Amino acid sequence: MSRSWAIVVNLVLCLSALAPAVPAVVHRSWDSFPLSFYPMFSESRRETETVRYVQVRGPGHPPEKVPFGYWTSGGFNQGSMQLRAADRRGKEALDQICEQIAERWARKREPGPRLRVEIVKGEVNPKEYFVDGKKRVRSRQLLAQCPVAR
Amino acid sequence: MIERMFFPEVHALRPALLRVTAGGYAFSMLWRYGPAYSRLAREPAERFAPVGPAALFSEPVDPELFDLFQLGTMFGMACFVLGFAHRLAPIAAMMLISLFAYRTSWGKIYHSDNLFCLQVLALALTPSASAFSVDRWLERKGWLPWLRWPALERIDWRFGWSVQLVCALTLIAYFLAGWAKIHGDLGLGWASADNLMAQIGKNAVQHEFLTEEGVAMSVTWAFQLGWLLGPAAWIALLVELLAPVALIDRRVGQVWSVLTWCMHVGIGLLMEIFFWYPLYGLAFLPFFPVEKVVPAAWRDRL
């Protein structure tokens, strides 16, 4: 193993690691693994955040939040991205996730009468929500709903 | 200076201990989360959005095949940690990278796995199994020379090359993260209390609505003590953009490591996003003379 060969290996690996900066300039949404330009936290944020979430509700059952584990084995960020991707793909994709969640809910929880799963989209002002205590979701939009089978 | 930066003479034990820590972390990830990755590989095909090596596949592979590949990767990582057949370590490293590329191909690209994968790759391509390894024992016996690196002096520039390459890849990752921030809409304006609060807020909203436990109290504190976030944002940005400087001098690298670790603690507290590899300190071990934890009399024996 000569120094020349070591320099070649260094150049190949380091330039490969730096390379994501190039497509990132052209296509800001580009990303990959393991080569990445690590765009975490780099996008500018608006005053309100769009959130897609899932809840179960029904007669005598107030809206109950459904955690991401009901539709993904990844983390909550992956759960969020999957809801967003389904929203983009359309009603069929949303209905599919809804049914998957309803089925898992029925298996894991005691399903009450006429419970339904709802996939909801809305806008939340983080400061208003977490500091001022105004826990409201603006511009609520029902994306999909489906019954929880007993 | 180039010689000192990239090829310092270092004891064989330093890259060897990095091999054990980086490889050990990779193995522990596979051991602990293997079942979750298997479930992920069984998700509906329409959620498959392949990246990196996984882009070779237009649709998900047979889940049973994935499970087999995962087992093979665990075996490869075990050999890597034990320092056995190090000539074949690049294969194990590529299997590791391919597996984690596949696991992140389901709608969200995770950035918590890149660093240890790249560090494992660098250690696999360089002589990091010349000490504290099965290969070292085989070397003494003169067995299976075709599976291991040739014998080297205990202190050699090749071991320094191994360590400095790992450092370089680590610093490039952090530099790119900083560059991505200033390349965005805000430019240097990213480093402001308002922006950092907005980033925390975005994450907090997702956490609140998508997790069982909701958001932590520290998030509320972050909003109430907002003015403190301005300096924190500047420190985070500078730590990332100036990362390459850490390669010039060993002490600068160590100070940079401590500051970056503090940044990760802050991210964990305020955003409940935990980059465990850096938080455990493992990502920054290459910047320290780790062989010194072993008494000097033992170093040449291992």
Tab-separated table of C-alpha atoms in Angstrom:
chain	number	residue	atom	x	y	z
A	1	MET	CA	0.000	0.000	0.000
A	2	SER	CA	1.786	3.083	-1.256
A	3	ARG	CA	1.058	6.693	-0.401
A	4	SER	CA	-0.071	7.293	-3.986
A	5	TRP	CA	-2.747	4.655	-3.647
A	6	ALA	CA	-3.787	6.066	-0.263
A	7	ILE	CA	-4.132	9.518	-1.845
A	8	VAL	CA	-6.340	8.062	-4.590
A	9	VAL	CA	-8.597	6.386	-2.004
A	10	ASN	CA	-8.785	9.645	-0.021
A	11	LEU	CA	-9.695	11.668	-3.096
A	12	VAL	CA	-12.346	9.214	-4.265
A	13	LEU	CA	-14.044	8.975	-0.871
A	14	CYS	CA	-13.830	12.660	0.039
A	15	LEU	CA	-14.943	13.904	-3.364
A	16	SER	CA	-17.802	11.389	-3.331
A	17	ALA	CA	-18.851	12.633	0.099
A	18	LEU	CA	-18.736	16.252	-1.150
A	19	ALA	CA	-20.468	15.458	-4.447
A	20	PRO	CA	-24.061	15.814	-3.131
A	21	ALA	CA	-23.500	19.553	-2.940
A	22	VAL	CA	-23.669	19.698	-6.757
A	23	PRO	CA	-27.114	18.159	-7.469
A	24	ALA	CA	-28.391	19.900	-4.342
A	25	VAL	CA	-27.662	23.254	-6.021
A	26	VAL	CA	-29.690	22.267	-9.081
A	27	HIS	CA	-32.472	20.297	-7.393
A	28	ARG	CA	-32.993	21.484	-3.871
A	29	SER	CA	-35.230	18.508	-3.107
A	30	TRP	CA	-32.553	15.964	-4.093
A	31	ASP	CA	-31.199	13.741	-1.371
A	32	SER	CA	-29.778	10.231	-1.098
A	33	PHE	CA	-28.011	7.753	1.155
A	34	PRO	CA	-25.276	7.439	2.244
A	35	LEU	CA	-24.211	10.445	0.180
A	36	SER	CA	-26.287	13.407	1.279
A	37	PHE	CA	-26.041	17.138	1.721
A	38	TYR	CA	-27.886	16.802	5.008
A	39	PRO	CA	-30.722	19.254	4.437
A	40	MET	CA	-32.142	18.821	7.944
A	41	PHE	CA	-33.518	22.045	9.409
A	42	SER	CA	-32.389	24.029	6.347
A	43	GLU	CA	-35.770	24.978	4.870
A	44	SER	CA	-37.287	28.285	5.876
A	45	ARG	CA	-40.462	27.893	7.925
A	46	ARG	CA	-43.788	29.716	7.722
A	47	GLU	CA	-45.720	31.044	10.692
A	48	THR	CA	-47.955	27.984	10.580
A	49	GLU	CA	-47.021	24.368	9.984
A	50	THR	CA	-49.032	21.945	7.911
A	51	VAL	CA	-49.680	18.718	9.760
A	52	ARG	CA	-51.368	15.532	8.627
A	53	TYR	CA	-52.443	13.322	11.472
A	54	VAL	CA	-54.751	10.474	12.300
A	55	GLN	CA	-57.461	10.256	14.920
A	56	VAL	CA	-60.142	7.827	15.965
A	57	ARG	CA	-63.532	9.158	16.981
A	58	GLY	CA	-67.139	8.095	17.313
A	59	PRO	CA	-70.287	8.512	19.413
A	60	GLY	CA	-69.163	8.784	23.054
A	61	HIS	CA	-65.527	8.514	21.978
A	62	PRO	CA	-63.816	11.913	21.785
A	63	PRO	CA	-61.161	12.320	19.093
A	64	GLU	CA	-58.145	10.242	20.054
A	65	LYS	CA	-54.827	10.738	18.376
A	66	VAL	CA	-53.378	7.666	16.613
A	67	PRO	CA	-49.587	7.389	16.883
A	68	PHE	CA	-47.444	6.712	13.821
A	69	GLY	CA	-46.743	3.102	14.807
A	70	TYR	CA	-50.157	2.171	13.473
A	71	TRP	CA	-49.050	2.699	9.882
A	72	THR	CA	-45.276	2.541	9.769
A	73	SER	CA	-42.369	0.700	11.347
A	74	GLY	CA	-40.156	3.732	10.831
A	75	GLY	CA	-40.041	6.807	13.081
A	76	PHE	CA	-42.575	9.610	13.400
A	77	ASN	CA	-40.886	11.598	10.627
A	78	GLN	CA	-41.329	8.661	8.299
A	79	GLY	CA	-44.958	8.386	9.389
A	80	SER	CA	-45.453	12.060	8.586
A	81	MET	CA	-43.804	11.745	5.162
A	82	GLN	CA	-45.906	8.699	4.332
A	83	LEU	CA	-49.143	10.578	5.076
A	84	ARG	CA	-47.907	13.452	2.940
A	85	ALA	CA	-46.960	11.110	0.088
A	86	ALA	CA	-50.354	9.396	0.284
A	87	ASP	CA	-52.059	12.818	0.184
A	88	ARG	CA	-50.144	13.595	-3.001
A	89	ARG	CA	-51.001	10.239	-4.588
A	90	GLY	CA	-54.701	10.786	-3.948
A	91	LYS	CA	-57.808	9.344	-2.338
A	92	GLU	CA	-57.042	5.701	-3.087
A	93	ALA	CA	-53.691	5.871	-1.279
A	94	LEU	CA	-55.255	7.677	1.685
A	95	ASP	CA	-58.084	5.152	1.892
A	96	GLN	CA	-55.539	2.343	1.867
A	97	ILE	CA	-53.610	3.798	4.827
A	98	CYS	CA	-56.894	4.537	6.598
A	99	GLU	CA	-58.018	0.925	6.271
A	100	GLN	CA	-54.628	-0.344	7.423
A	101	ILE	CA	-54.838	1.817	10.540
A	102	ALA	CA	-58.459	0.810	11.188
A	103	GLU	CA	-57.533	-2.853	10.965
A	104	ARG	CA	-54.617	-2.462	13.384
A	105	TRP	CA	-56.735	-0.388	15.753
A	106	ALA	CA	-59.400	-3.094	15.788
A	107	ARG	CA	-56.741	-5.706	16.577
A	108	LYS	CA	-54.954	-3.753	19.303
A	109	ARG	CA	-57.759	-1.858	20.988
A	110	GLU	CA	-61.283	-2.604	22.133
A	111	PRO	CA	-63.254	-1.169	19.198
A	112	GLY	CA	-66.374	0.629	20.350
A	113	PRO	CA	-69.539	1.000	18.275
A	114	ARG	CA	-69.352	3.052	15.105
A	115	LEU	CA	-65.783	4.214	15.625
A	116	ARG	CA	-64.063	5.649	12.604
A	117	VAL	CA	-60.492	6.500	11.671
A	118	GLU	CA	-59.959	9.944	10.215
A	119	ILE	CA	-56.909	11.263	8.392
A	120	VAL	CA	-56.899	14.999	8.873
A	121	LYS	CA	-54.846	17.853	7.470
A	122	GLY	CA	-54.573	21.225	9.123
A	123	GLU	CA	-52.430	24.219	9.978
A	124	VAL	CA	-50.927	24.822	13.405
A	125	ASN	CA	-49.159	27.926	14.681
A	126	PRO	CA	-46.451	26.426	16.966
A	127	LYS	CA	-46.075	29.486	19.198
A	128	GLU	CA	-49.827	29.834	19.591
A	129	TYR	CA	-50.194	26.121	20.284
A	130	PHE	CA	-47.315	25.515	22.707
A	131	VAL	CA	-46.842	28.882	24.403
A	132	ASP	CA	-50.159	30.715	24.305
A	133	GLY	CA	-52.087	27.535	25.005
A	134	LYS	CA	-54.433	27.992	22.045
A	135	LYS	CA	-54.506	24.371	21.020
A	136	ARG	CA	-56.371	24.705	17.776
A	137	VAL	CA	-55.906	23.328	14.305
A	138	ARG	CA	-56.795	25.802	11.581
A	139	SER	CA	-58.115	24.992	8.134
A	140	ARG	CA	-58.973	21.433	9.092
A	141	GLN	CA	-59.585	19.229	6.111
A	142	LEU	CA	-60.763	15.628	6.290
A	143	LEU	CA	-58.607	13.658	3.853
A	144	ALA	CA	-60.026	10.198	4.453
A	145	GLN	CA	-62.184	8.282	6.871
A	146	CYS	CA	-63.064	4.649	7.339
A	147	PRO	CA	-64.866	2.557	9.945
A	148	VAL	CA	-63.090	0.513	12.605
A	149	ALA	CA	-64.439	-2.995	12.154
A	150	ARG	CA	-65.566	-4.794	15.332
B	1	MET	CA	1.482	19.816	6.527
B	2	ILE	CA	-0.362	17.447	4.163
B	3	GLU	CA	1.741	14.635	5.560
B	4	ARG	CA	0.728	15.545	9.132
B	5	MET	CA	-2.903	16.071	8.188
B	6	PHE	CA	-3.438	12.848	6.280
B	7	PHE	CA	-0.587	10.449	7.046
B	8	PRO	CA	0.617	10.959	10.643
B	9	GLU	CA	2.366	8.016	12.221
B	10	VAL	CA	-0.031	6.433	14.653
B	11	HIS	CA	-0.191	3.210	16.663
B	12	ALA	CA	-2.089	0.300	15.081
B	13	LEU	CA	-4.399	0.193	18.082
B	14	ARG	CA	-6.044	3.535	17.287
B	15	PRO	CA	-7.845	2.543	14.058
B	16	ALA	CA	-8.433	-0.882	15.593
B	17	LEU	CA	-10.380	0.581	18.510
B	18	LEU	CA	-12.329	2.786	16.079
B	19	ARG	CA	-13.129	-0.345	14.093
B	20	VAL	CA	-14.562	-1.950	17.222
B	21	THR	CA	-16.635	1.098	18.238
B	22	ALA	CA	-17.987	2.004	14.783
B	23	GLY	CA	-18.534	-1.620	13.801
B	24	GLY	CA	-19.965	-2.408	17.211
B	25	TYR	CA	-22.478	0.397	16.895
B	26	ALA	CA	-23.486	-0.798	13.418
B	27	PHE	CA	-23.908	-4.342	14.695
B	28	SER	CA	-25.970	-3.151	17.669
B	29	MET	CA	-28.276	-1.216	15.334
B	30	LEU	CA	-28.879	-4.354	13.288
B	31	TRP	CA	-29.378	-6.473	16.406
B	32	ARG	CA	-31.791	-4.087	18.072
B	33	TYR	CA	-33.746	-2.796	15.093
B	34	GLY	CA	-33.470	-5.781	12.758
B	35	PRO	CA	-37.079	-6.862	13.434
B	36	ALA	CA	-38.306	-3.305	12.723
B	37	TYR	CA	-36.356	-3.238	9.449
B	38	SER	CA	-37.912	-6.592	8.513
B	39	ARG	CA	-41.385	-5.138	9.114
B	40	LEU	CA	-40.449	-2.087	7.054
B	41	ALA	CA	-39.459	-4.358	4.182
B	42	ARG	CA	-43.018	-5.707	4.244
B	43	GLU	CA	-44.765	-2.358	3.879
B	44	PRO	CA	-46.950	-1.754	0.804
B	45	ALA	CA	-44.960	-1.464	-2.390
B	46	GLU	CA	-46.377	1.957	-3.279
B	47	ARG	CA	-44.491	3.449	-0.308
B	48	PHE	CA	-41.155	2.287	-1.727
B	49	ALA	CA	-39.047	5.304	-2.799
B	50	PRO	CA	-35.567	3.827	-3.301
B	51	VAL	CA	-32.414	5.856	-2.719
B	52	GLY	CA	-28.693	5.153	-3.012
B	53	PRO	CA	-27.865	1.492	-3.717
B	54	ALA	CA	-31.548	0.584	-3.218
B	55	ALA	CA	-32.304	2.518	-6.420
B	56	LEU	CA	-31.118	-0.578	-8.285
B	57	PHE	CA	-34.573	-1.965	-7.496
B	58	SER	CA	-37.697	-0.441	-9.036
B	59	GLU	CA	-39.879	-2.337	-6.572
B	60	PRO	CA	-39.320	-3.870	-3.134
B	61	VAL	CA	-37.385	-7.123	-3.001
B	62	ASP	CA	-38.818	-10.315	-1.600
B	63	PRO	CA	-38.989	-9.735	2.187
B	64	GLU	CA	-37.456	-13.171	2.828
B	65	LEU	CA	-34.498	-12.175	0.664
B	66	PHE	CA	-34.190	-8.957	2.636
B	67	ASP	CA	-34.129	-10.930	5.890
B	68	LEU	CA	-31.382	-13.152	4.500
B	69	PHE	CA	-29.388	-10.118	3.386
B	70	GLN	CA	-29.813	-8.594	6.823
B	71	LEU	CA	-28.458	-11.755	8.445
B	72	GLY	CA	-25.530	-11.722	6.053
B	73	THR	CA	-24.833	-8.092	6.927
B	74	MET	CA	-24.876	-8.905	10.638
B	75	PHE	CA	-22.382	-11.688	10.004
B	76	GLY	CA	-20.209	-9.321	7.994
B	77	MET	CA	-20.304	-6.721	10.754
B	78	ALA	CA	-19.448	-9.341	13.376
B	79	CYS	CA	-16.359	-10.282	11.349
B	80	PHE	CA	-15.526	-6.584	10.983
B	81	VAL	CA	-15.742	-5.952	14.727
B	82	LEU	CA	-13.680	-9.041	15.485
B	83	GLY	CA	-11.174	-7.962	12.854
B	84	PHE	CA	-11.382	-11.223	10.932
B	85	ALA	CA	-10.704	-11.403	7.192
B	86	HIS	CA	-10.245	-7.646	6.943
B	87	ARG	CA	-9.452	-7.885	3.225
B	88	LEU	CA	-13.133	-8.738	2.774
B	89	ALA	CA	-14.305	-5.934	5.064
B	90	PRO	CA	-15.204	-3.591	2.160
B	91	ILE	CA	-17.842	-6.139	1.134
B	92	ALA	CA	-19.343	-6.072	4.630
B	93	ALA	CA	-19.250	-2.259	4.594
B	94	MET	CA	-21.086	-2.092	1.252
B	95	MET	CA	-23.672	-4.571	2.533
B	96	LEU	CA	-24.193	-2.332	5.573
B	97	ILE	CA	-24.610	0.754	3.393
B	98	SER	CA	-27.002	-1.067	1.049
B	99	LEU	CA	-29.122	-2.309	3.940
B	100	PHE	CA	-29.473	1.108	5.515
B	101	ALA	CA	-30.169	2.639	2.100
B	102	TYR	CA	-33.017	0.130	1.740
B	103	ARG	CA	-34.364	0.893	5.205
B	104	THR	CA	-34.464	4.610	4.406
B	105	SER	CA	-36.256	4.024	1.099
B	106	TRP	CA	-39.798	4.171	2.488
B	107	GLY	CA	-40.766	7.819	2.256
B	108	LYS	CA	-38.319	9.527	4.596
B	109	ILE	CA	-34.555	9.693	4.166
B	110	TYR	CA	-32.984	9.393	7.596
B	111	HIS	CA	-29.720	11.247	8.208
B	112	SER	CA	-28.794	9.508	11.437
B	113	ASP	CA	-27.150	6.502	9.776
B	114	ASN	CA	-24.864	8.158	7.195
B	115	LEU	CA	-22.021	8.918	9.572
B	116	PHE	CA	-21.383	5.510	11.072
B	117	CYS	CA	-21.837	3.862	7.647
B	118	LEU	CA	-19.209	6.134	6.091
B	119	GLN	CA	-16.855	5.649	9.040
B	120	VAL	CA	-17.217	1.867	8.739
B	121	LEU	CA	-16.499	2.121	5.005
B	122	ALA	CA	-13.323	4.154	5.581
B	123	LEU	CA	-12.122	1.723	8.263
B	124	ALA	CA	-12.929	-1.235	6.006
B	125	LEU	CA	-10.826	0.168	3.165
B	126	THR	CA	-7.824	0.854	5.406
B	127	PRO	CA	-5.709	-1.288	7.748
B	128	SER	CA	-7.815	-1.098	10.907
B	129	ALA	CA	-7.528	-4.785	11.859
B	130	SER	CA	-3.790	-4.955	12.477
B	131	ALA	CA	-4.320	-4.893	16.227
B	132	PHE	CA	-6.891	-6.173	18.710
B	133	SER	CA	-8.226	-8.548	16.110
B	134	VAL	CA	-8.477	-12.116	14.951
B	135	ASP	CA	-6.311	-11.134	11.973
B	136	ARG	CA	-3.547	-10.080	14.375
B	137	TRP	CA	-3.657	-13.532	15.951
B	138	LEU	CA	-3.615	-15.136	12.484
B	139	GLU	CA	-0.687	-12.918	11.546
B	140	ARG	CA	1.323	-14.250	14.492
B	141	LYS	CA	0.522	-17.788	13.352
B	142	GLY	CA	1.225	-16.981	9.736
B	143	TRP	CA	-2.168	-18.340	8.714
B	144	LEU	CA	-4.542	-17.204	5.955
B	145	PRO	CA	-2.449	-14.263	4.675
B	146	TRP	CA	-4.799	-13.803	1.707
B	147	LEU	CA	-7.650	-12.839	4.056
B	148	ARG	CA	-5.823	-10.110	5.945
B	149	TRP	CA	-3.661	-7.042	5.433
B	150	PRO	CA	0.084	-7.667	5.374
B	151	ALA	CA	1.981	-7.195	8.628
B	152	LEU	CA	3.010	-3.603	9.360
B	153	GLU	CA	5.156	-1.916	11.989
B	154	ARG	CA	3.203	-1.143	15.192
B	155	ILE	CA	3.453	2.567	14.443
B	156	ASP	CA	2.944	3.382	10.792
B	157	TRP	CA	1.618	6.166	8.540
B	158	ARG	CA	-1.028	3.765	7.162
B	159	PHE	CA	-2.769	3.667	10.559
B	160	GLY	CA	-2.752	7.468	10.674
B	161	TRP	CA	-4.188	7.474	7.172
B	162	SER	CA	-7.063	5.276	8.368
B	163	VAL	CA	-7.876	7.591	11.275
B	164	GLN	CA	-7.535	10.834	9.313
B	165	LEU	CA	-9.743	9.534	6.510
B	166	VAL	CA	-12.472	8.795	9.057
B	167	CYS	CA	-12.008	12.320	10.476
B	168	ALA	CA	-12.198	13.868	7.000
B	169	LEU	CA	-15.442	12.100	6.112
B	170	THR	CA	-16.930	13.135	9.464
B	171	LEU	CA	-15.995	16.771	8.941
B	172	ILE	CA	-17.324	16.774	5.367
B	173	ALA	CA	-20.707	15.563	6.646
B	174	TYR	CA	-20.987	18.409	9.147
B	175	PHE	CA	-19.667	20.974	6.681
B	176	LEU	CA	-22.342	19.966	4.156
B	177	ALA	CA	-25.048	20.294	6.828
B	178	GLY	CA	-23.925	23.870	7.470
B	179	TRP	CA	-23.608	24.596	3.768
B	180	ALA	CA	-27.153	23.276	3.187
B	181	LYS	CA	-28.452	25.781	5.738
B	182	ILE	CA	-26.840	28.864	4.211
B	183	HIS	CA	-27.600	27.671	0.693
B	184	GLY	CA	-31.320	27.765	1.527
B	185	ASP	CA	-33.719	30.731	1.341
B	186	LEU	CA	-32.446	32.325	4.534
B	187	GLY	CA	-28.719	32.326	3.810
B	188	LEU	CA	-26.786	33.473	6.873
B	189	GLY	CA	-30.129	34.621	8.271
B	190	TRP	CA	-30.584	30.983	9.245
B	191	ALA	CA	-28.597	31.775	12.383
B	192	SER	CA	-31.334	33.650	14.215
B	193	ALA	CA	-33.494	32.963	17.251
B	194	ASP	CA	-36.677	33.297	15.169
B	195	ASN	CA	-35.570	30.722	12.639
B	196	LEU	CA	-34.361	28.252	15.233
B	197	MET	CA	-37.657	28.611	17.094
B	198	ALA	CA	-39.487	27.973	13.826
B	199	GLN	CA	-37.424	24.808	13.194
B	200	ILE	CA	-38.135	23.619	16.732
B	201	GLY	CA	-41.798	24.491	16.264
B	202	LYS	CA	-42.111	22.483	13.051
B	203	ASN	CA	-40.649	19.416	14.713
B	204	ALA	CA	-42.754	19.927	17.829
B	205	VAL	CA	-45.986	20.003	15.830
B	206	GLN	CA	-45.167	16.685	14.139
B	207	HIS	CA	-44.211	15.174	17.475
B	208	GLU	CA	-47.380	16.408	19.171
B	209	PHE	CA	-49.755	14.999	16.580
B	210	LEU	CA	-47.981	11.814	15.568
B	211	THR	CA	-46.535	10.366	18.760
B	212	GLU	CA	-48.209	8.934	21.812
B	213	GLU	CA	-46.179	10.959	24.307
B	214	GLY	CA	-46.549	14.306	22.521
B	215	VAL	CA	-44.035	17.093	22.895
B	216	ALA	CA	-41.565	17.582	25.752
B	217	MET	CA	-41.581	20.524	28.212
B	218	SER	CA	-38.200	21.654	26.887
B	219	VAL	CA	-39.931	22.788	23.711
B	220	THR	CA	-42.096	25.207	25.660
B	221	TRP	CA	-38.986	26.463	27.447
B	222	ALA	CA	-37.310	27.004	24.062
B	223	PHE	CA	-40.150	29.276	22.983
B	224	GLN	CA	-40.149	31.162	26.271
B	225	LEU	CA	-36.377	31.626	26.356
B	226	GLY	CA	-36.288	32.394	22.643
B	227	TRP	CA	-33.542	35.016	22.838
B	228	LEU	CA	-31.049	32.337	23.933
B	229	LEU	CA	-31.554	30.530	20.666
B	230	GLY	CA	-29.837	33.273	18.640
B	231	PRO	CA	-26.343	32.518	19.994
B	232	ALA	CA	-27.133	28.784	19.870
B	233	ALA	CA	-28.018	29.078	16.186
B	234	TRP	CA	-24.769	30.907	15.444
B	235	ILE	CA	-22.690	28.357	17.321
B	236	ALA	CA	-24.391	25.489	15.479
B	237	LEU	CA	-23.813	27.110	12.091
B	238	LEU	CA	-20.175	27.981	12.780
B	239	VAL	CA	-19.421	24.507	14.162
B	240	GLU	CA	-20.699	23.048	10.906
B	241	LEU	CA	-19.237	25.514	8.392
B	242	LEU	CA	-15.825	25.590	10.073
B	243	ALA	CA	-15.655	21.796	10.481
B	244	PRO	CA	-12.849	21.374	7.890
B	245	VAL	CA	-10.550	23.471	10.090
B	246	ALA	CA	-10.653	20.660	12.653
B	247	LEU	CA	-8.460	18.559	10.377
B	248	ILE	CA	-5.569	21.016	10.526
B	249	ASP	CA	-4.700	20.550	14.173
B	250	ARG	CA	-5.419	17.738	16.608
B	251	ARG	CA	-6.428	20.055	19.489
B	252	VAL	CA	-8.741	22.068	17.241
B	253	GLY	CA	-10.335	18.758	16.242
B	254	GLN	CA	-10.906	17.868	19.876
B	255	VAL	CA	-12.459	21.235	20.727
B	256	TRP	CA	-14.642	20.972	17.631
B	257	SER	CA	-15.755	17.491	18.728
B	258	VAL	CA	-16.850	18.751	22.144
B	259	LEU	CA	-18.746	21.717	20.645
B	260	THR	CA	-20.473	19.499	18.104
B	261	TRP	CA	-21.434	17.010	20.785
B	262	CYS	CA	-22.973	19.911	22.758
B	263	MET	CA	-24.915	20.885	19.632
B	264	HIS	CA	-26.350	17.365	19.443
B	265	VAL	CA	-27.329	17.511	23.126
B	266	GLY	CA	-29.181	20.763	22.372
B	267	ILE	CA	-30.935	19.196	19.373
B	268	GLY	CA	-31.966	16.262	21.542
B	269	LEU	CA	-33.316	18.454	24.345
B	270	LEU	CA	-35.138	21.008	22.199
B	271	MET	CA	-36.292	18.895	19.281
B	272	GLU	CA	-36.266	15.356	20.705
B	273	ILE	CA	-34.262	14.275	17.683
B	274	PHE	CA	-31.474	12.017	18.847
B	275	PHE	CA	-28.469	11.336	16.678
B	276	TRP	CA	-27.248	8.531	18.919
B	277	TYR	CA	-23.920	7.840	17.228
B	278	PRO	CA	-22.627	11.369	17.925
B	279	LEU	CA	-24.469	11.580	21.252
B	280	TYR	CA	-22.665	8.508	22.561
B	281	GLY	CA	-19.456	10.256	21.512
B	282	LEU	CA	-18.545	7.458	19.115
B	283	ALA	CA	-18.606	9.711	16.044
B	284	PHE	CA	-15.883	11.897	17.565
B	285	LEU	CA	-13.507	9.218	18.863
B	286	PRO	CA	-11.310	9.497	15.735
B	287	PHE	CA	-10.231	12.959	16.948
B	288	PHE	CA	-8.805	11.564	20.179
B	289	PRO	CA	-5.840	9.279	20.950
B	290	VAL	CA	-8.121	6.446	22.015
B	291	GLU	CA	-5.278	3.928	22.242
B	292	LYS	CA	-4.207	5.686	25.434
B	293	VAL	CA	-7.013	3.974	27.338
B	294	VAL	CA	-4.871	0.857	26.992
B	295	PRO	CA	-1.805	0.791	29.281
B	296	ALA	CA	1.351	1.386	27.226
B	297	ALA	CA	2.815	-1.984	28.192
B	298	TRP	CA	-0.135	-3.783	26.605
B	299	ARG	CA	-0.467	-1.821	23.382
B	300	ASP	CA	2.063	-3.788	21.406
B	301	ARG	CA	0.681	-7.082	22.654
B	302	LEU	CA	-2.805	-6.502	21.274
